[in-house]
Structure formats: structure tokens, C-alpha cells
C-alpha positions in Angstrom: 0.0 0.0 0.0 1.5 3.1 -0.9 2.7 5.7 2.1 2.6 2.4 4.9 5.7 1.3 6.1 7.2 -2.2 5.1 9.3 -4.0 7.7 12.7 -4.1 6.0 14.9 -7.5 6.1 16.9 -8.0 9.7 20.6 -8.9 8.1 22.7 -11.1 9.9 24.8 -8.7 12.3 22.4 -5.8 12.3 21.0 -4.7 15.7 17.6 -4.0 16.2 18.0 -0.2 15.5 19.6 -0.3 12.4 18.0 -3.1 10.8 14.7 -1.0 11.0 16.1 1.9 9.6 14.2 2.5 6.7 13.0 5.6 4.5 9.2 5.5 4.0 7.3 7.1 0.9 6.0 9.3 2.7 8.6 11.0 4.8 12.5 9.9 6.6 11.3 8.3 9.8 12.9 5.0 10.6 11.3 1.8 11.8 11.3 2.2 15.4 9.9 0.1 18.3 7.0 3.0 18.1 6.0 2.7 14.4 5.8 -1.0 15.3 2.8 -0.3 17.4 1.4 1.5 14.7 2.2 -1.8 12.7 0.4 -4.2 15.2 -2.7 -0.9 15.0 -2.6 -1.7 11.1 -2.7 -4.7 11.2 -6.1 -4.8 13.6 -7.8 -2.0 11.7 -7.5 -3.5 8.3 -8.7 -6.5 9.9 -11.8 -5.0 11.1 -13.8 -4.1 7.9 -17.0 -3.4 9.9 -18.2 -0.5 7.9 -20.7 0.2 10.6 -17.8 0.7 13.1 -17.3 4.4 13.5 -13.5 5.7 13.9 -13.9 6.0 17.9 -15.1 2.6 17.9 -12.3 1.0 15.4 -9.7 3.0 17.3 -10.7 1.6 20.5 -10.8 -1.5 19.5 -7.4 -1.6 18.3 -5.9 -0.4 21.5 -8.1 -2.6 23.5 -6.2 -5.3 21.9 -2.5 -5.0 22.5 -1.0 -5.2 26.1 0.8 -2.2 27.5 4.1 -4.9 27.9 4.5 -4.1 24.4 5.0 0.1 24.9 9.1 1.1 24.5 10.9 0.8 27.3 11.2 4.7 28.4 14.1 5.0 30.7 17.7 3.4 30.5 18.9 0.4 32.8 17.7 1.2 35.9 14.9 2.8 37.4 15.4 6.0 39.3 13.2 5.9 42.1 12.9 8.1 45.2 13.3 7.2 49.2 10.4 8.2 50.8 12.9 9.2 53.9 14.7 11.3 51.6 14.3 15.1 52.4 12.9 17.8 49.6 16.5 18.9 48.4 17.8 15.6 48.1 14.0 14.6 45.9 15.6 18.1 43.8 18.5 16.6 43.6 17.9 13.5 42.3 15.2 14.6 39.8 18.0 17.6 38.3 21.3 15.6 38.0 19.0 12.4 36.2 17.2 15.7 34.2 13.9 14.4 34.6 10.7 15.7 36.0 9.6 13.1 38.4 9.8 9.7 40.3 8.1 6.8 41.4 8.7 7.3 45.5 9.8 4.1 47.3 8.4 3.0 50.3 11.7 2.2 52.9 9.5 1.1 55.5 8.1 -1.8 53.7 9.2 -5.4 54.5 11.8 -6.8 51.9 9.4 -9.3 50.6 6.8 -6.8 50.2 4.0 -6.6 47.1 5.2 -4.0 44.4 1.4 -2.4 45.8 3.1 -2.0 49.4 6.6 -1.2 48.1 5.9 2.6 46.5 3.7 5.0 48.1 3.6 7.6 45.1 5.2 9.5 42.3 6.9 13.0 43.1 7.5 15.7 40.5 9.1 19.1 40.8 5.6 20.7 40.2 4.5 18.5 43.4 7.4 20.0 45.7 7.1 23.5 44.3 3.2 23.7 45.1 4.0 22.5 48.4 6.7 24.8 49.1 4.3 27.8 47.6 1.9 27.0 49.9 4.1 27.1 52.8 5.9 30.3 51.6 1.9 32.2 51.5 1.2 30.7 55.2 4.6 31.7 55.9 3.8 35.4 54.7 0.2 35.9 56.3 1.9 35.6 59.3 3.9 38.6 58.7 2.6 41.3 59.9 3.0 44.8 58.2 5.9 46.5 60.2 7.8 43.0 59.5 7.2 42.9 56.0 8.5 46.6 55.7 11.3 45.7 57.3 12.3 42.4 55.7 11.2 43.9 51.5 12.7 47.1 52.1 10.2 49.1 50.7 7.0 51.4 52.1 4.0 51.6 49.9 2.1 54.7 50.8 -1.0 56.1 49.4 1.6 57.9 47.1 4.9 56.4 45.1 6.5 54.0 46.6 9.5 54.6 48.6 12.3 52.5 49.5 14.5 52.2 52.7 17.5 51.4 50.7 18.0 47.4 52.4 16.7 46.3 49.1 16.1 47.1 45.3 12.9 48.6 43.8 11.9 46.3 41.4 11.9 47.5 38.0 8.2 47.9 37.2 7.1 49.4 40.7 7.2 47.6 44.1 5.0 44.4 44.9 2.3 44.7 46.8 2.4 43.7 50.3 1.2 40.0 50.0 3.4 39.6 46.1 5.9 40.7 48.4 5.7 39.0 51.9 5.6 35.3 49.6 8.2 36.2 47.6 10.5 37.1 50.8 9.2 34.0 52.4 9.5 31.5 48.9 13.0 33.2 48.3 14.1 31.8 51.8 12.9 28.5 51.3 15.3 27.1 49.1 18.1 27.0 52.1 15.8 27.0 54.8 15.5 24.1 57.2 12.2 23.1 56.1 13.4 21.7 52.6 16.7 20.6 53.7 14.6 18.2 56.2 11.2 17.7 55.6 11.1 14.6 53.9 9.2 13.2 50.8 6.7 11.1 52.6 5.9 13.7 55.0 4.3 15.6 51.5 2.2 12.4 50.2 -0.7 13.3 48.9 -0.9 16.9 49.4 -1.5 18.7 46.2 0.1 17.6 43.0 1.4 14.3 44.6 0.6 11.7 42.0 -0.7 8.0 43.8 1.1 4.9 42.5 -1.5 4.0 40.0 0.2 1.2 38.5 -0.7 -0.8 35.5 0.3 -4.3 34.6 2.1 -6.0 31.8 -1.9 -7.9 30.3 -3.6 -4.4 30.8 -4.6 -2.5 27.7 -3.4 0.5 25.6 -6.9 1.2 26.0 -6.5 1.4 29.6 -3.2 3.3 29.4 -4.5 5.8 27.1 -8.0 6.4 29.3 -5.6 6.9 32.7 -3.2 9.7 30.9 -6.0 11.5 29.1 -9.2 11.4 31.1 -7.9 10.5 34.7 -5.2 13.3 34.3 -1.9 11.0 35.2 1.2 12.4 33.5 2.8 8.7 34.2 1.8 5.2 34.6 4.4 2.7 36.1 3.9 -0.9 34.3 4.5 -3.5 37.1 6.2 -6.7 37.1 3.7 -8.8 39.3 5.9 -11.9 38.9 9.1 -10.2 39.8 7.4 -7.4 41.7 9.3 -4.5 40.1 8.5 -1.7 37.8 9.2 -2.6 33.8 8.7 0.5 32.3 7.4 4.2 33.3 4.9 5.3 29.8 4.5 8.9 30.3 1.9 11.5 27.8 4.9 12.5 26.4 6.0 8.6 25.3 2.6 8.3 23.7 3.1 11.5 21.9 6.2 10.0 20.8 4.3 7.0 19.9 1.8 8.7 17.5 4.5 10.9 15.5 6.5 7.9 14.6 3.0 6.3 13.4 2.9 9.6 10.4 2.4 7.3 6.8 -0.1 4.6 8.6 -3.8 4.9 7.0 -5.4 4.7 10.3 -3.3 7.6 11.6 -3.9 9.5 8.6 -7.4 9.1 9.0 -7.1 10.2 11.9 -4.5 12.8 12.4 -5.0 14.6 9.4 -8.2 16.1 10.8 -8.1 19.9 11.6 -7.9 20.8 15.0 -11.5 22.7 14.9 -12.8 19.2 13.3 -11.3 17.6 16.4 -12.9 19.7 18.7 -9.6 21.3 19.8 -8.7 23.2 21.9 -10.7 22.2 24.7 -10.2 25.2 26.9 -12.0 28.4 26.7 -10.0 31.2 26.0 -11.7 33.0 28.9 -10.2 30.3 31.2 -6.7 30.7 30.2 -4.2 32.2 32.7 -1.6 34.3 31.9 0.8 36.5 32.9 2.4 39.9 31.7 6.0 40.1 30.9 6.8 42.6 33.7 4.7 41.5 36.2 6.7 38.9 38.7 7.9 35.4 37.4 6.6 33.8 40.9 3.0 35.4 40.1 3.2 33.1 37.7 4.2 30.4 39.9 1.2 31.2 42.6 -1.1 31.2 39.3 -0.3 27.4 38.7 -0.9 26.3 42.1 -4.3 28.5 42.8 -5.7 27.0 39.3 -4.4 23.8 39.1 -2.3 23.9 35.7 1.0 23.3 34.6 2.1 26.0 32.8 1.0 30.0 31.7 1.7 31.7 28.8 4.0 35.2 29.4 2.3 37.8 27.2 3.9 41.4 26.2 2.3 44.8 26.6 -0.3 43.7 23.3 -1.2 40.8 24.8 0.8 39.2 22.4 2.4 35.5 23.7 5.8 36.0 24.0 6.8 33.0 26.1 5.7 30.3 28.8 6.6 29.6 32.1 5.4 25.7 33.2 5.7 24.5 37.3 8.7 22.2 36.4 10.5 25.7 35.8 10.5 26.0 39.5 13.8 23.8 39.5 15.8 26.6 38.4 14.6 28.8 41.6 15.0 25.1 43.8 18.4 24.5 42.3 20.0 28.3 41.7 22.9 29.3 43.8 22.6 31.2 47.1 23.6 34.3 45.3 20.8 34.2 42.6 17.9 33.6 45.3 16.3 37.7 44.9 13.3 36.0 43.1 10.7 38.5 44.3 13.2 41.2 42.0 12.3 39.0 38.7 10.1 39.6 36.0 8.6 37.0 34.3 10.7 38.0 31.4 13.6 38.4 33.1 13.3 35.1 35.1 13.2 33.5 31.4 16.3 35.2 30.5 17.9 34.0 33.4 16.8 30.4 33.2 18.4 30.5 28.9 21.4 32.1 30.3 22.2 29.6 33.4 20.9 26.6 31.4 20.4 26.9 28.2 16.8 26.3 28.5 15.0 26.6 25.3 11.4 25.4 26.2 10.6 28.9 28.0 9.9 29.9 24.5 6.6 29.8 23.1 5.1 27.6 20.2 1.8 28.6 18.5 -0.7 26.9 15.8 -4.2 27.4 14.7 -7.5 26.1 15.0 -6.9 24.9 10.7 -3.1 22.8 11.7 -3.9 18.9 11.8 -3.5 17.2 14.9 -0.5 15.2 12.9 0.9 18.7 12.5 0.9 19.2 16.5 1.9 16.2 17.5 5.1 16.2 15.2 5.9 20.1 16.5 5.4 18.8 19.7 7.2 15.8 19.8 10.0 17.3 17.9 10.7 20.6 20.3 10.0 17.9 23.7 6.9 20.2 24.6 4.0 19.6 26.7 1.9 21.9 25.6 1.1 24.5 22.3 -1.1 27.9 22.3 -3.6 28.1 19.3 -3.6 32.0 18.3 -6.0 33.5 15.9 -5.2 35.7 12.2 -3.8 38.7 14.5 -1.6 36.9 16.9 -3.4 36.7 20.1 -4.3 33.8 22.0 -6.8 31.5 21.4 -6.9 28.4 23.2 -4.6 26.2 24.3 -3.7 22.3 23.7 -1.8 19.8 26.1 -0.8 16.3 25.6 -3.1 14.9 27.5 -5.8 16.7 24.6 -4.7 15.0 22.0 -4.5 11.5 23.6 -8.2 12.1 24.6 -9.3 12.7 21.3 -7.7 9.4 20.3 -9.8 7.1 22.7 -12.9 7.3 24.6 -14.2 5.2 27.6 -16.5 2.7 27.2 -19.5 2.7 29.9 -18.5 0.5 32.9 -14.7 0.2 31.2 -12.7 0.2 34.4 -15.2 -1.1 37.0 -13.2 -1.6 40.3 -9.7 -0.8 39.0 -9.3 2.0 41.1 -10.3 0.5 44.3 -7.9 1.3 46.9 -6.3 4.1 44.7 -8.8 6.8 44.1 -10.1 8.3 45.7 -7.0 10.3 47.0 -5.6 10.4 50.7 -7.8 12.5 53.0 -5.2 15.6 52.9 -4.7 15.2 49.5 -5.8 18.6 47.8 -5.1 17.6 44.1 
């Protein structure tokens, strides 16, 4: 069939990698473990041939047919997990020097011969840390009170201009007001304060962000995968070993994402992906509902944004409203991990804070990417893919802002959930811990 990919000959001496290296008609992407899936998806949908079977329903099918044991492995030779007597900067740590953006959290009280269920108590990310940390910082500053806060910021506001005392700088776009300010003294302290050199990773579990170890294993579905990182709203799933009792593989939104570009050429992503995002019903989100923040006003407004609405990320927009970058909770790492004399976060900008973060780290993902409502969803998910992203902003003729689309969108307009699909899977799992506030 012209534009599918053809498994090419193994040759004696060829590893795996390079004896599916192979040029398709229809673009320079090589046979990968991924566009194997794809293969196996083929294979089921030609197979099919129930013209009354809508898309949805042949899709479904397809993934409700091949085990999640078949997904890539995703990370090297060994697991990096997390001890759940470790403290906050050691979790930082760990997550910065393996540069990834969370963990599965091991339990070290559990008996050696433990189940896998007993052995992990949760996954913890940067964004889960940060949220926790904001949260302290704003009880931390309400119990300032105003003759403190003057003292510790330096600066006076009046009913007139501000005025400083001289103990610290103006910022550049006016002073904060009194509660911007009193978090950002108390955040900016956090970093080498007691409290994150020694609270330790269990002692967060499920507060806020804190993921639960929903684990999947090796005979569940892709269907099942799929449904838990698009409508149940987990950015990873662990797939568990029962037999062994370890974890085999961590599949992530971003993995799938990954999955689906390397599928570009197969008819029933075609048919599929090369729908418009408007014909998709994409982007999900109202563009009334989409938080941003202005270039001059303070990166860790941005920061306090994320963790009052419950997203991962805000665009930064310039003086027009134009989007002229984005700032996402992982980026708290470069405030958890800066050195003591970079720690005057309540003097950045949110432009300036993404200067900084280039500069220090050659960060690139601070910048924004745009589409429109008429790009394909094959168009997206190869941008995506392509510049690692989690997210992309849909803007309109003029520039400004009109929507936005996450990872977790796209996989949901692949699947949908069947009624009854899961029926007690999540016994024991969800709902959350009592203090969780997810």
C-alpha cells in the first residue's frame, strides 16, 4: 500500500535499531519500536472491515487489543526511584542531576518481601514540591505582619509612590504589593531554609500535585493506558512486574506522543491525524479560562497562578497581549536549584526570570510555540514531539491567543471510555488520601 511502512529484512549482524532503519514514501522516519505499534494498529484496523464501526469505535478497538508490555521501554537500565525518607532537596536533587521531572517514591519502611502495591507510596514531581513549598511560603507570609514585611522587602508603599528604605532594590516595574511581596521574601528563603533541607518526601504524600502509584500491569490494555493519561489526568503510569514485583517501564503523555508521531504514513493515523484541530474539537479550553501572565509583572506570580488554578504551565504575554513566552511548574527547578547568590526571586520579572533560566541553562522550552485552529493534529503532535513540549497555544489571524492544547488533549481525542470500562480498578487508589488537595 502506498505511504505504509514495510518492515525491511533483519541482516545477519544488524541490531535492532539499524536493521529498522528504513526511509518510507511518505517522509525519513525510521522503523522504530514505536511505528511497530502503529504496525500491530494496522494490522487490527484492516482487519476489522465493519463499515458500521465508527473511527472511535475501530480505534478503540485496536488499543483494546494490544497489552501495554508491548509500549518502548522509556528510561535506561535502571529505574530512578525516590526514598520516601529522603528530604525535599535531596527529591531536587535527584530529579536535576538524572534531568527528569519526576519519580516513582519508594516506600523504605516496607518489609523486603513486600508486594510491588506495598513497596511505593507515590510518584513526586518538581511541580508537586514546588506547590507544596508555595503554599508554605503564603502561610509563611500571612503571618507577617506589616511593620515586618516593611522591614524584611525594604520598601514602604504609601497612598503615594513608593519609597524604598535602601536594604533592598525597587523592582523595575514598581514595588510588589504587600502579599506579592511577603511570599516572595518567604518562597526566596525556602530554598536553604531548614524546612526543605529536612522535611522529607513522605511527609508531603498526597498533598496537592502528589501523584498516587496507580500502576498498570504488563496484560492491561493501551486502552486502559491511554484512558488513565488522558481522562484520569496521570502524566505517568508505572507498568509493574507482578511476577518479579518491580517496575518494567514508566509510559508517560509525552512517550505516547512520541508514539503517535512515529505512526505519520499509517492509514489509520492519517485518518485520523490529518483532521483539523477545529474538526477535532480542539482546543478544549475556553479562551476565557486561560491564565496568563504579563512580561513585567513577577515570574513567581506566575508560579502562585499554577498552584491557585491547578495547571501546569501559563503563557507570558507582552504589553499587546501578544504571547511571547511560557513559564510551566517544572521551571520552578531553576529557583530550587539556583545558587545562594541568585535567590532575589521576588526582583524577577517573568521576562527576566526566562532570561535568566536561557542564560544559566540553556533552557529553550521557555519559548513559546503557536498553531491554529486549521493545523492537523499530525501537524501538532510532530511540533510537539519534535521541540519535547507539553503543551502548544492556538492563536488567531492577529496573533493573540486562542486556546490552548496539552498532551493529554490529544491523547483524549484518540480514545474514549467505554461505559463501565474500568469497574473496580481504582479500588484502593482513588479516591485520594484524605489531605490530598489535588
Amino acid at each position: 500500500m502506498q505511504g505504509i511502512r514495510t518492515k525491511p529484512e533483519k541482516r545477519e549482524g544488524d541490531d535492532v535499531s539499524s536493521a529498522f532503519a528504513a526511509e518510507t514514501p511518505l517522509g525519513s522516519a525510521r522503523w522504530s519500536p514505536e511505528a511497530e505499534i502503529g504496525m500491530r494498529v494496522e494490522d487490527i484496523w484492516d482487519s476489522l472491515g465493519q463499515p458500521q464501526l465508527s473511527q472511535s469505535d475501530k480505534l478503540n478497538s485496536c488499543f483494546d487489543a494490544i497489552p501495554v508490555s508491548s509500549f518502548p521501554q522509556t528510561f535506561g537500565s535502571q529505574l530512578v526511584d525516590i526514598p520516601s525518607d529522603a528530604t525535599l532537596a535531596e527529591a531536587v536533587d535527584i530529579l536535576s542531576r538524572n534531568r527528569i521531572n519526576g519519580a516513582p517514591v519508594r516506600n523504605m519502611e516496607a518489609p523486603e518481601d513486600s508486594s510491588w502495591i506495598d513497596r511505593y507510596i507515590g510518584i513526586v514531581e518538581f511541580a508537586g514540591i514546588a506547590v507544596w513549598l508555595l503554599h508554605q511560603s503564603e502561610a509563611s507570609a500571612a503571618a507577617l505582619g506589616a511593620d515586618e514585611l516593611a522591614a524584611k522587602l525594604g520598601t514602604v508603599t504609601l497612598d503615594g509612590p513608593a519609597v524604598s528604605t535602601g536594604s533592598a532594590k525597587e523592582h523595575k516595574t514598581g514595588p510588589l504589593t504587600e502579599a506579592e511581596g511577603a511570599v516572595a521574601e518567604a518562597f526566596g528563603s525556602l530554598p536553604s531554609s531548614e524546612l526543605f533541607r529536612k522535611t522529607k518526601v513522605k511527609d508531603i504524600s498526597g498533598s496537592f500535585r502528589w501523584a498516587p502509584f496507580l500502576a498498570l500491569q504488563s496484560s492491561d490494555t493501551f486502552l486502559t493506558m491511554l484512558l488513565l493519561l488522558s481522562k484520569y489526568r496521570m502524566k505517568s503510569l508505572p507498568v509493574v512486574d507482578i511476577g518479579e514485583g518491580t517496575i518494567s517501564n514508566i509510559i508517560t503523555q509525552a512517550a505516547v506522543v512520541h508514539m503517535l508521531s512515529e505512526c505519520v504514513g499509517l492509514s489509520w493515523f492519517e485518518d485520523w491525524g490529518t483532521k483539523t484541530l477545529s474538526e477535532l474539537g480542539l482546543p478544549m479550553m475556553k479562551t476565557s479560562r486561560l491564565v496568563k501572565v504579563r512580561e513585567d509583572e513577577s515570574a513567581l506570580k506566575a508560579f502562585r497562578h499554577m498552584r491557585k488554578r491547578g495547571v501546569g504551565g501559563v503563557p507570558v504575554v507582552d504589553g499587546t497581549d501578544k504571547p511571547v513566552g511560557s513559564i510551566m511548574i517544572k521551571d520552578v527547578k531553576h529557583l530550587l536549584t539556583a545558587s545562594e547568590s541568585n535567590r532575589d526571586y521576588r526582583m524577577l520579572t517573568a521576562k527576566e526570570f526566562i532570561a535568566n533560566a536561557r542564560q544559566s541553562s540553556g533552557e529553550k522550552q521557555m519559548s513559546i510555540i503557536t498553531c491554529t485552529r486549521e493545523d492537523t493534529v499530525k501537524d501538532i503532535i510532530l511540533r510537539l514531539d519534535t521541540e519535547k513540549r507539553q503543551r502548544i497555544y492556538v492563536v488567531d489571524g492577529e496573533g493573540n491567543l486562542d486556546g490552548l492544547i496539552t498532551l493529554r488533549d490529544i491523547i483524549a481525542k484518540l480514545v474514549y471510555e467505554p461505559p463501565g470500562y474500568f469497574g473496580d480498578f481504582f479500588n484502593g487508589v482513588i479516591p485520594m488520601p484524605q489531605n490530598s488537595r489535588v
